[in-house]
Short mmCIF file of N, CA and C in Angstrom, two decimals:
data_model
loop_
_atom_site.label_atom_id
_atom_site.label_comp_id
_atom_site.label_asym_id
_atom_site.label_seq_id
_atom_site.Cartn_x
_atom_site.Cartn_y
_atom_site.Cartn_z
N MET A 1 0.84 -1.18 0.00
CA MET A 1 0.00 0.00 0.00
C MET A 1 0.89 1.24 0.00
N SER A 2 0.70 2.11 -1.00
CA SER A 2 1.54 3.31 -1.06
C SER A 2 0.71 4.55 -0.75
N LEU A 3 1.39 5.57 -0.30
CA LEU A 3 0.72 6.85 -0.04
C LEU A 3 0.09 7.39 -1.30
N GLU A 4 0.78 7.23 -2.42
CA GLU A 4 0.28 7.76 -3.68
C GLU A 4 -1.11 7.20 -3.99
N ALA A 5 -1.33 5.93 -3.68
CA ALA A 5 -2.61 5.28 -3.98
C ALA A 5 -3.75 5.80 -3.12
N ILE A 6 -3.44 6.36 -1.95
CA ILE A 6 -4.52 6.79 -1.04
C ILE A 6 -4.61 8.31 -0.91
N LEU A 7 -3.89 9.04 -1.78
CA LEU A 7 -3.93 10.50 -1.72
C LEU A 7 -4.35 11.08 -3.08
N PRO A 8 -5.65 11.05 -3.38
CA PRO A 8 -6.11 11.63 -4.64
C PRO A 8 -5.98 13.16 -4.63
N PRO A 9 -5.98 13.78 -5.80
CA PRO A 9 -5.79 15.24 -5.88
C PRO A 9 -6.76 16.05 -5.01
N GLU A 10 -8.00 15.60 -4.91
CA GLU A 10 -8.99 16.36 -4.14
C GLU A 10 -8.73 16.33 -2.63
N ARG A 11 -7.79 15.50 -2.18
CA ARG A 11 -7.46 15.47 -0.76
C ARG A 11 -6.14 16.17 -0.45
N ALA A 12 -5.60 16.91 -1.40
CA ALA A 12 -4.47 17.80 -1.14
C ALA A 12 -5.08 19.20 -1.05
N LEU A 13 -5.29 19.67 0.16
CA LEU A 13 -6.03 20.91 0.37
C LEU A 13 -5.09 22.07 0.59
N PHE A 14 -5.37 23.15 -0.11
CA PHE A 14 -4.51 24.31 -0.17
C PHE A 14 -5.12 25.48 0.58
N ALA A 15 -4.31 26.21 1.34
CA ALA A 15 -4.74 27.42 2.06
C ALA A 15 -5.92 27.15 2.99
N VAL A 16 -5.84 26.06 3.74
CA VAL A 16 -6.88 25.70 4.70
C VAL A 16 -6.82 26.68 5.87
N PRO A 17 -7.99 27.20 6.29
CA PRO A 17 -7.96 28.08 7.46
C PRO A 17 -7.52 27.31 8.70
N GLY A 18 -6.64 27.90 9.48
CA GLY A 18 -6.11 27.22 10.66
C GLY A 18 -6.89 27.57 11.91
N GLY A 19 -6.34 28.47 12.69
CA GLY A 19 -6.98 28.90 13.93
C GLY A 19 -6.42 28.16 15.12
N SER A 20 -6.69 26.85 15.18
CA SER A 20 -6.21 26.04 16.30
C SER A 20 -6.13 24.58 15.85
N LYS A 21 -5.44 23.77 16.65
CA LYS A 21 -5.34 22.34 16.37
C LYS A 21 -6.75 21.74 16.31
N LYS A 22 -7.58 22.07 17.29
CA LYS A 22 -8.94 21.53 17.35
C LYS A 22 -9.73 21.91 16.10
N ARG A 23 -9.63 23.16 15.69
CA ARG A 23 -10.38 23.62 14.51
C ARG A 23 -9.92 22.90 13.24
N VAL A 24 -8.62 22.70 13.09
CA VAL A 24 -8.09 22.00 11.91
C VAL A 24 -8.56 20.54 11.90
N LEU A 25 -8.53 19.88 13.05
CA LEU A 25 -8.98 18.48 13.11
C LEU A 25 -10.49 18.39 12.88
N GLU A 26 -11.26 19.37 13.34
CA GLU A 26 -12.70 19.42 13.04
C GLU A 26 -12.93 19.60 11.55
N PHE A 27 -12.17 20.51 10.94
CA PHE A 27 -12.27 20.76 9.50
C PHE A 27 -12.01 19.47 8.73
N PHE A 28 -10.89 18.80 9.05
CA PHE A 28 -10.57 17.56 8.35
C PHE A 28 -11.66 16.51 8.56
N SER A 29 -12.15 16.36 9.78
CA SER A 29 -13.16 15.34 10.09
C SER A 29 -14.43 15.56 9.27
N THR A 30 -14.86 16.81 9.18
CA THR A 30 -16.05 17.14 8.38
C THR A 30 -15.77 16.88 6.91
N PHE A 31 -14.62 17.34 6.42
CA PHE A 31 -14.24 17.16 5.02
C PHE A 31 -14.21 15.68 4.64
N ILE A 32 -13.55 14.86 5.43
CA ILE A 32 -13.36 13.45 5.08
C ILE A 32 -14.68 12.69 5.18
N ALA A 33 -15.53 13.04 6.13
CA ALA A 33 -16.83 12.37 6.27
C ALA A 33 -17.74 12.70 5.08
N GLN A 34 -17.63 13.91 4.55
CA GLN A 34 -18.43 14.29 3.38
C GLN A 34 -18.01 13.50 2.14
N ASN A 35 -16.74 13.08 2.12
CA ASN A 35 -16.20 12.38 0.95
C ASN A 35 -16.09 10.88 1.12
N THR A 36 -16.36 10.38 2.32
CA THR A 36 -16.26 8.95 2.60
C THR A 36 -17.50 8.53 3.38
N PRO A 37 -18.52 7.99 2.69
CA PRO A 37 -19.81 7.71 3.32
C PRO A 37 -19.76 6.84 4.59
N SER A 38 -18.79 5.95 4.71
CA SER A 38 -18.75 5.07 5.88
C SER A 38 -18.26 5.77 7.14
N LEU A 39 -17.70 6.99 6.99
CA LEU A 39 -17.12 7.69 8.13
C LEU A 39 -18.05 8.76 8.68
N ASP A 40 -18.07 8.89 9.99
CA ASP A 40 -18.85 9.90 10.69
C ASP A 40 -17.89 10.97 11.21
N SER A 41 -18.19 12.23 10.94
CA SER A 41 -17.26 13.31 11.30
C SER A 41 -16.98 13.37 12.80
N GLN A 42 -18.00 13.16 13.63
CA GLN A 42 -17.79 13.22 15.08
C GLN A 42 -16.88 12.09 15.56
N GLU A 43 -17.08 10.91 14.98
CA GLU A 43 -16.27 9.75 15.38
C GLU A 43 -14.81 9.95 14.95
N VAL A 44 -14.61 10.44 13.73
CA VAL A 44 -13.26 10.69 13.24
C VAL A 44 -12.58 11.73 14.13
N PHE A 45 -13.29 12.82 14.42
CA PHE A 45 -12.73 13.88 15.26
C PHE A 45 -12.37 13.33 16.64
N ALA A 46 -13.26 12.55 17.24
CA ALA A 46 -13.01 11.99 18.57
C ALA A 46 -11.76 11.11 18.57
N ARG A 47 -11.59 10.33 17.52
CA ARG A 47 -10.41 9.44 17.44
C ARG A 47 -9.12 10.24 17.24
N LEU A 48 -9.17 11.27 16.41
CA LEU A 48 -7.97 12.10 16.20
C LEU A 48 -7.60 12.86 17.48
N ILE A 49 -8.58 13.43 18.15
CA ILE A 49 -8.33 14.15 19.40
C ILE A 49 -7.82 13.17 20.47
N GLY A 50 -8.42 11.98 20.51
CA GLY A 50 -7.96 10.95 21.45
C GLY A 50 -6.50 10.62 21.24
N ARG A 51 -6.08 10.52 19.97
CA ARG A 51 -4.68 10.23 19.66
C ARG A 51 -3.78 11.40 20.10
N GLU A 52 -4.23 12.63 19.89
CA GLU A 52 -3.44 13.80 20.28
C GLU A 52 -3.25 13.85 21.80
N ARG A 53 -4.23 13.36 22.55
CA ARG A 53 -4.12 13.36 24.02
C ARG A 53 -2.99 12.43 24.49
N LEU A 54 -2.66 11.44 23.69
CA LEU A 54 -1.56 10.53 24.03
C LEU A 54 -0.21 11.21 23.85
N GLY A 55 -0.19 12.23 23.02
CA GLY A 55 1.04 12.96 22.70
C GLY A 55 0.86 13.62 21.36
N SER A 56 1.38 14.82 21.21
CA SER A 56 1.19 15.56 19.97
C SER A 56 1.80 14.81 18.78
N THR A 57 1.11 14.90 17.65
CA THR A 57 1.62 14.32 16.41
C THR A 57 2.40 15.38 15.61
N GLY A 58 2.69 16.52 16.26
CA GLY A 58 3.54 17.53 15.64
C GLY A 58 4.99 17.06 15.71
N ILE A 59 5.56 16.69 14.55
CA ILE A 59 6.88 16.04 14.53
C ILE A 59 8.03 17.02 14.40
N GLY A 60 7.72 18.33 14.30
CA GLY A 60 8.77 19.33 14.16
C GLY A 60 8.87 19.87 12.75
N ASN A 61 9.60 20.95 12.60
CA ASN A 61 9.81 21.61 11.30
C ASN A 61 8.50 22.06 10.65
N GLY A 62 7.50 22.40 11.48
CA GLY A 62 6.24 22.89 10.94
C GLY A 62 5.33 21.80 10.40
N VAL A 63 5.58 20.53 10.78
CA VAL A 63 4.83 19.39 10.25
C VAL A 63 4.10 18.65 11.37
N ALA A 64 2.88 18.23 11.08
CA ALA A 64 2.14 17.34 11.98
C ALA A 64 1.57 16.19 11.17
N ILE A 65 1.48 15.02 11.82
CA ILE A 65 0.93 13.83 11.15
C ILE A 65 -0.16 13.23 12.05
N PRO A 66 -1.30 13.91 12.18
CA PRO A 66 -2.39 13.34 12.98
C PRO A 66 -2.85 12.03 12.33
N HIS A 67 -3.09 11.02 13.16
CA HIS A 67 -3.50 9.73 12.62
C HIS A 67 -4.35 9.00 13.65
N ALA A 68 -5.19 8.09 13.15
CA ALA A 68 -6.06 7.32 14.04
C ALA A 68 -6.56 6.09 13.31
N ARG A 69 -7.04 5.16 14.11
CA ARG A 69 -7.70 3.97 13.58
C ARG A 69 -9.21 4.19 13.70
N SER A 70 -9.95 3.61 12.75
CA SER A 70 -11.40 3.72 12.81
C SER A 70 -12.03 2.41 12.36
N PRO A 71 -12.99 1.90 13.13
CA PRO A 71 -13.65 0.66 12.73
C PRO A 71 -14.52 0.85 11.48
N HIS A 72 -14.82 2.11 11.14
CA HIS A 72 -15.66 2.39 9.98
C HIS A 72 -14.85 2.72 8.73
N CYS A 73 -13.55 2.63 8.84
CA CYS A 73 -12.65 2.92 7.74
C CYS A 73 -12.42 1.61 6.98
N ASN A 74 -12.81 1.56 5.71
CA ASN A 74 -12.69 0.33 4.93
C ASN A 74 -11.28 0.12 4.37
N GLY A 75 -10.52 1.16 4.32
CA GLY A 75 -9.14 1.10 3.83
C GLY A 75 -8.45 2.38 4.26
N PRO A 76 -7.13 2.45 4.15
CA PRO A 76 -6.42 3.66 4.56
C PRO A 76 -6.92 4.90 3.79
N VAL A 77 -7.01 6.01 4.49
CA VAL A 77 -7.44 7.29 3.92
C VAL A 77 -6.41 8.34 4.31
N ALA A 78 -5.93 9.09 3.32
CA ALA A 78 -4.96 10.14 3.60
C ALA A 78 -5.46 11.47 3.06
N ALA A 79 -5.01 12.53 3.69
CA ALA A 79 -5.25 13.88 3.19
C ALA A 79 -4.07 14.75 3.60
N PHE A 80 -3.81 15.77 2.81
CA PHE A 80 -2.73 16.70 3.11
C PHE A 80 -3.32 18.10 3.16
N LEU A 81 -3.00 18.83 4.22
CA LEU A 81 -3.51 20.19 4.39
C LEU A 81 -2.34 21.15 4.50
N LYS A 82 -2.34 22.14 3.63
CA LYS A 82 -1.39 23.24 3.75
C LYS A 82 -2.20 24.40 4.32
N LEU A 83 -1.87 24.79 5.54
CA LEU A 83 -2.64 25.83 6.21
C LEU A 83 -2.32 27.22 5.67
N ALA A 84 -3.32 28.09 5.73
CA ALA A 84 -3.13 29.48 5.31
C ALA A 84 -2.17 30.18 6.26
N GLU A 85 -2.27 29.86 7.56
CA GLU A 85 -1.39 30.43 8.58
C GLU A 85 -0.97 29.31 9.53
N PRO A 86 0.29 29.30 9.97
CA PRO A 86 0.74 28.27 10.92
C PRO A 86 -0.04 28.38 12.25
N ILE A 87 -0.20 27.22 12.90
CA ILE A 87 -0.90 27.16 14.19
C ILE A 87 -0.04 26.44 15.23
N ASP A 88 -0.39 26.67 16.49
CA ASP A 88 0.26 25.93 17.56
C ASP A 88 -0.30 24.51 17.55
N PHE A 89 0.58 23.52 17.48
CA PHE A 89 0.15 22.12 17.43
C PHE A 89 0.83 21.32 18.54
N ASP A 90 1.43 22.01 19.50
CA ASP A 90 2.17 21.35 20.56
C ASP A 90 3.27 20.45 19.99
N ALA A 91 3.91 20.91 18.92
CA ALA A 91 4.95 20.11 18.26
C ALA A 91 6.14 19.91 19.18
N ILE A 92 6.89 18.83 18.93
CA ILE A 92 8.02 18.50 19.80
C ILE A 92 9.09 19.58 19.83
N ASP A 93 9.19 20.39 18.75
CA ASP A 93 10.19 21.45 18.73
C ASP A 93 9.60 22.81 19.13
N GLY A 94 8.29 22.83 19.46
CA GLY A 94 7.65 24.06 19.88
C GLY A 94 7.29 25.01 18.74
N GLU A 95 7.64 24.64 17.51
CA GLU A 95 7.38 25.50 16.35
C GLU A 95 5.93 25.35 15.88
N PRO A 96 5.36 26.42 15.32
CA PRO A 96 4.01 26.31 14.77
C PRO A 96 3.99 25.40 13.53
N VAL A 97 2.83 24.85 13.24
CA VAL A 97 2.67 23.87 12.16
C VAL A 97 1.85 24.46 11.02
N ASP A 98 2.29 24.23 9.78
CA ASP A 98 1.50 24.65 8.62
C ASP A 98 1.33 23.54 7.59
N LEU A 99 2.01 22.42 7.76
CA LEU A 99 1.89 21.27 6.86
C LEU A 99 1.37 20.08 7.66
N ILE A 100 0.19 19.59 7.28
CA ILE A 100 -0.46 18.54 8.06
C ILE A 100 -0.85 17.38 7.15
N PHE A 101 -0.33 16.22 7.45
CA PHE A 101 -0.63 15.00 6.71
C PHE A 101 -1.48 14.13 7.63
N VAL A 102 -2.76 13.93 7.28
CA VAL A 102 -3.67 13.18 8.13
C VAL A 102 -3.83 11.77 7.58
N LEU A 103 -3.85 10.78 8.47
CA LEU A 103 -3.95 9.39 8.07
C LEU A 103 -4.98 8.67 8.93
N LEU A 104 -5.95 8.03 8.28
CA LEU A 104 -6.92 7.17 8.97
C LEU A 104 -6.75 5.78 8.41
N VAL A 105 -6.78 4.79 9.29
CA VAL A 105 -6.65 3.40 8.86
C VAL A 105 -7.71 2.55 9.55
N PRO A 106 -8.03 1.39 8.96
CA PRO A 106 -8.97 0.48 9.62
C PRO A 106 -8.43 0.04 10.98
N GLU A 107 -9.33 -0.33 11.85
CA GLU A 107 -8.98 -0.72 13.23
C GLU A 107 -7.87 -1.78 13.28
N GLU A 108 -7.91 -2.75 12.37
CA GLU A 108 -6.99 -3.88 12.44
C GLU A 108 -5.74 -3.72 11.58
N ALA A 109 -5.50 -2.57 10.98
CA ALA A 109 -4.42 -2.40 10.00
C ALA A 109 -3.07 -2.07 10.64
N ASP A 110 -2.56 -2.92 11.53
CA ASP A 110 -1.32 -2.64 12.24
C ASP A 110 -0.11 -2.37 11.33
N ASP A 111 0.28 -3.36 10.53
CA ASP A 111 1.46 -3.21 9.70
C ASP A 111 1.27 -2.12 8.66
N THR A 112 0.08 -2.05 8.07
CA THR A 112 -0.20 -1.03 7.06
C THR A 112 -0.08 0.35 7.69
N HIS A 113 -0.66 0.51 8.86
CA HIS A 113 -0.65 1.78 9.58
C HIS A 113 0.79 2.24 9.81
N LEU A 114 1.60 1.34 10.35
CA LEU A 114 2.99 1.68 10.64
C LEU A 114 3.79 1.98 9.38
N ALA A 115 3.57 1.21 8.32
CA ALA A 115 4.30 1.42 7.07
C ALA A 115 3.93 2.78 6.46
N LEU A 116 2.63 3.11 6.47
CA LEU A 116 2.20 4.39 5.91
C LEU A 116 2.73 5.56 6.74
N LEU A 117 2.67 5.43 8.07
CA LEU A 117 3.22 6.49 8.92
C LEU A 117 4.71 6.69 8.66
N SER A 118 5.42 5.61 8.48
CA SER A 118 6.85 5.68 8.19
C SER A 118 7.10 6.40 6.86
N GLN A 119 6.29 6.08 5.84
CA GLN A 119 6.42 6.75 4.53
C GLN A 119 6.18 8.25 4.67
N VAL A 120 5.11 8.60 5.41
CA VAL A 120 4.79 10.02 5.59
C VAL A 120 5.94 10.73 6.30
N ALA A 121 6.43 10.14 7.38
CA ALA A 121 7.52 10.76 8.15
C ALA A 121 8.76 10.95 7.27
N THR A 122 9.09 9.95 6.48
CA THR A 122 10.26 10.06 5.60
C THR A 122 10.09 11.19 4.60
N VAL A 123 8.94 11.26 3.97
CA VAL A 123 8.67 12.31 2.98
C VAL A 123 8.73 13.69 3.64
N MET A 124 8.08 13.82 4.80
CA MET A 124 7.96 15.13 5.45
C MET A 124 9.23 15.55 6.19
N ASN A 125 10.15 14.63 6.43
CA ASN A 125 11.42 14.98 7.07
C ASN A 125 12.42 15.59 6.10
N ASP A 126 12.10 15.58 4.81
CA ASP A 126 12.99 16.14 3.80
C ASP A 126 12.80 17.66 3.71
N ALA A 127 13.84 18.41 4.01
CA ALA A 127 13.75 19.88 4.04
C ALA A 127 13.37 20.45 2.68
N ASP A 128 13.92 19.89 1.61
CA ASP A 128 13.61 20.39 0.26
C ASP A 128 12.12 20.18 -0.05
N THR A 129 11.58 19.03 0.34
CA THR A 129 10.16 18.76 0.11
C THR A 129 9.30 19.77 0.86
N ARG A 130 9.62 20.02 2.12
CA ARG A 130 8.84 20.99 2.91
C ARG A 130 8.88 22.37 2.26
N THR A 131 10.05 22.78 1.80
CA THR A 131 10.18 24.09 1.15
C THR A 131 9.32 24.15 -0.10
N ARG A 132 9.37 23.12 -0.91
CA ARG A 132 8.60 23.10 -2.16
C ARG A 132 7.10 23.08 -1.88
N LEU A 133 6.68 22.34 -0.84
CA LEU A 133 5.26 22.33 -0.48
C LEU A 133 4.82 23.72 -0.04
N ARG A 134 5.64 24.39 0.74
CA ARG A 134 5.28 25.74 1.23
C ARG A 134 5.24 26.75 0.09
N ARG A 135 6.02 26.52 -0.93
CA ARG A 135 6.05 27.44 -2.08
C ARG A 135 4.93 27.17 -3.08
N SER A 136 4.25 26.05 -2.95
CA SER A 136 3.15 25.72 -3.87
C SER A 136 2.07 26.79 -3.80
N THR A 137 1.58 27.17 -4.96
CA THR A 137 0.59 28.25 -5.00
C THR A 137 -0.79 27.81 -5.48
N THR A 138 -0.92 26.51 -5.84
CA THR A 138 -2.22 25.98 -6.24
C THR A 138 -2.39 24.58 -5.66
N GLN A 139 -3.61 24.13 -5.62
CA GLN A 139 -3.89 22.77 -5.14
C GLN A 139 -3.21 21.74 -6.03
N HIS A 140 -3.26 21.95 -7.34
CA HIS A 140 -2.62 21.02 -8.28
C HIS A 140 -1.11 20.93 -8.03
N GLU A 141 -0.48 22.08 -7.88
CA GLU A 141 0.97 22.10 -7.63
C GLU A 141 1.31 21.42 -6.31
N LEU A 142 0.48 21.65 -5.29
CA LEU A 142 0.68 21.02 -4.00
C LEU A 142 0.64 19.50 -4.12
N HIS A 143 -0.38 18.99 -4.81
CA HIS A 143 -0.53 17.54 -4.99
C HIS A 143 0.64 16.96 -5.79
N GLU A 144 1.00 17.61 -6.88
CA GLU A 144 2.11 17.13 -7.71
C GLU A 144 3.42 17.10 -6.93
N THR A 145 3.66 18.13 -6.13
CA THR A 145 4.88 18.20 -5.32
C THR A 145 4.92 17.03 -4.33
N LEU A 146 3.78 16.76 -3.71
CA LEU A 146 3.69 15.62 -2.78
C LEU A 146 3.96 14.31 -3.48
N LEU A 147 3.32 14.11 -4.63
CA LEU A 147 3.51 12.84 -5.36
C LEU A 147 4.96 12.66 -5.79
N GLU A 148 5.59 13.72 -6.27
CA GLU A 148 7.01 13.64 -6.64
C GLU A 148 7.85 13.21 -5.44
N ALA A 149 7.60 13.80 -4.29
CA ALA A 149 8.35 13.47 -3.08
C ALA A 149 8.11 12.02 -2.66
N ILE A 150 6.89 11.56 -2.77
CA ILE A 150 6.56 10.16 -2.42
C ILE A 150 7.27 9.21 -3.36
N ARG A 151 7.25 9.53 -4.65
CA ARG A 151 7.92 8.67 -5.64
C ARG A 151 9.42 8.65 -5.44
N ARG A 152 10.00 9.83 -5.14
CA ARG A 152 11.44 9.92 -4.89
C ARG A 152 11.84 9.07 -3.69
N GLN A 153 11.03 9.14 -2.65
CA GLN A 153 11.31 8.40 -1.44
C GLN A 153 11.21 6.90 -1.69
N GLY A 154 10.29 6.51 -2.58
CA GLY A 154 10.06 5.09 -2.86
C GLY A 154 11.09 4.47 -3.78
N SER A 155 11.88 5.29 -4.46
CA SER A 155 12.82 4.72 -5.43
C SER A 155 14.19 4.46 -4.86
#
């Protein structure tokens, strides 16, 4: 299972309003539930917030990777959000976050979950990729930049 396969162009969101960690996770939960009939926005939000309570998914360098398991998720679901303004995400380095890669996986998807998280972390740990994502000026450019980085990492 590759990130490329679960990140369609319509899930690379550009200039998303930030505000707060809670508001961004609410935005994503509503967005993903509208596009995935089996998912309920309140349940997705509760699972993402529950995961954040265990420890922030802000990995540093302005990046967060919120993720959760859901019994209503039929397969892995990914989305990428480039925020209009950075927000406090309680990141490990204390820096505000503006690049957010969200991952939902089925309840039982242990190995898949870990493999996808590892792929995301590898892609987002690349300074050049982060710079190019921040310089993207359209949704299409944002998605293409992400796919190029995923492909580069996979080769």
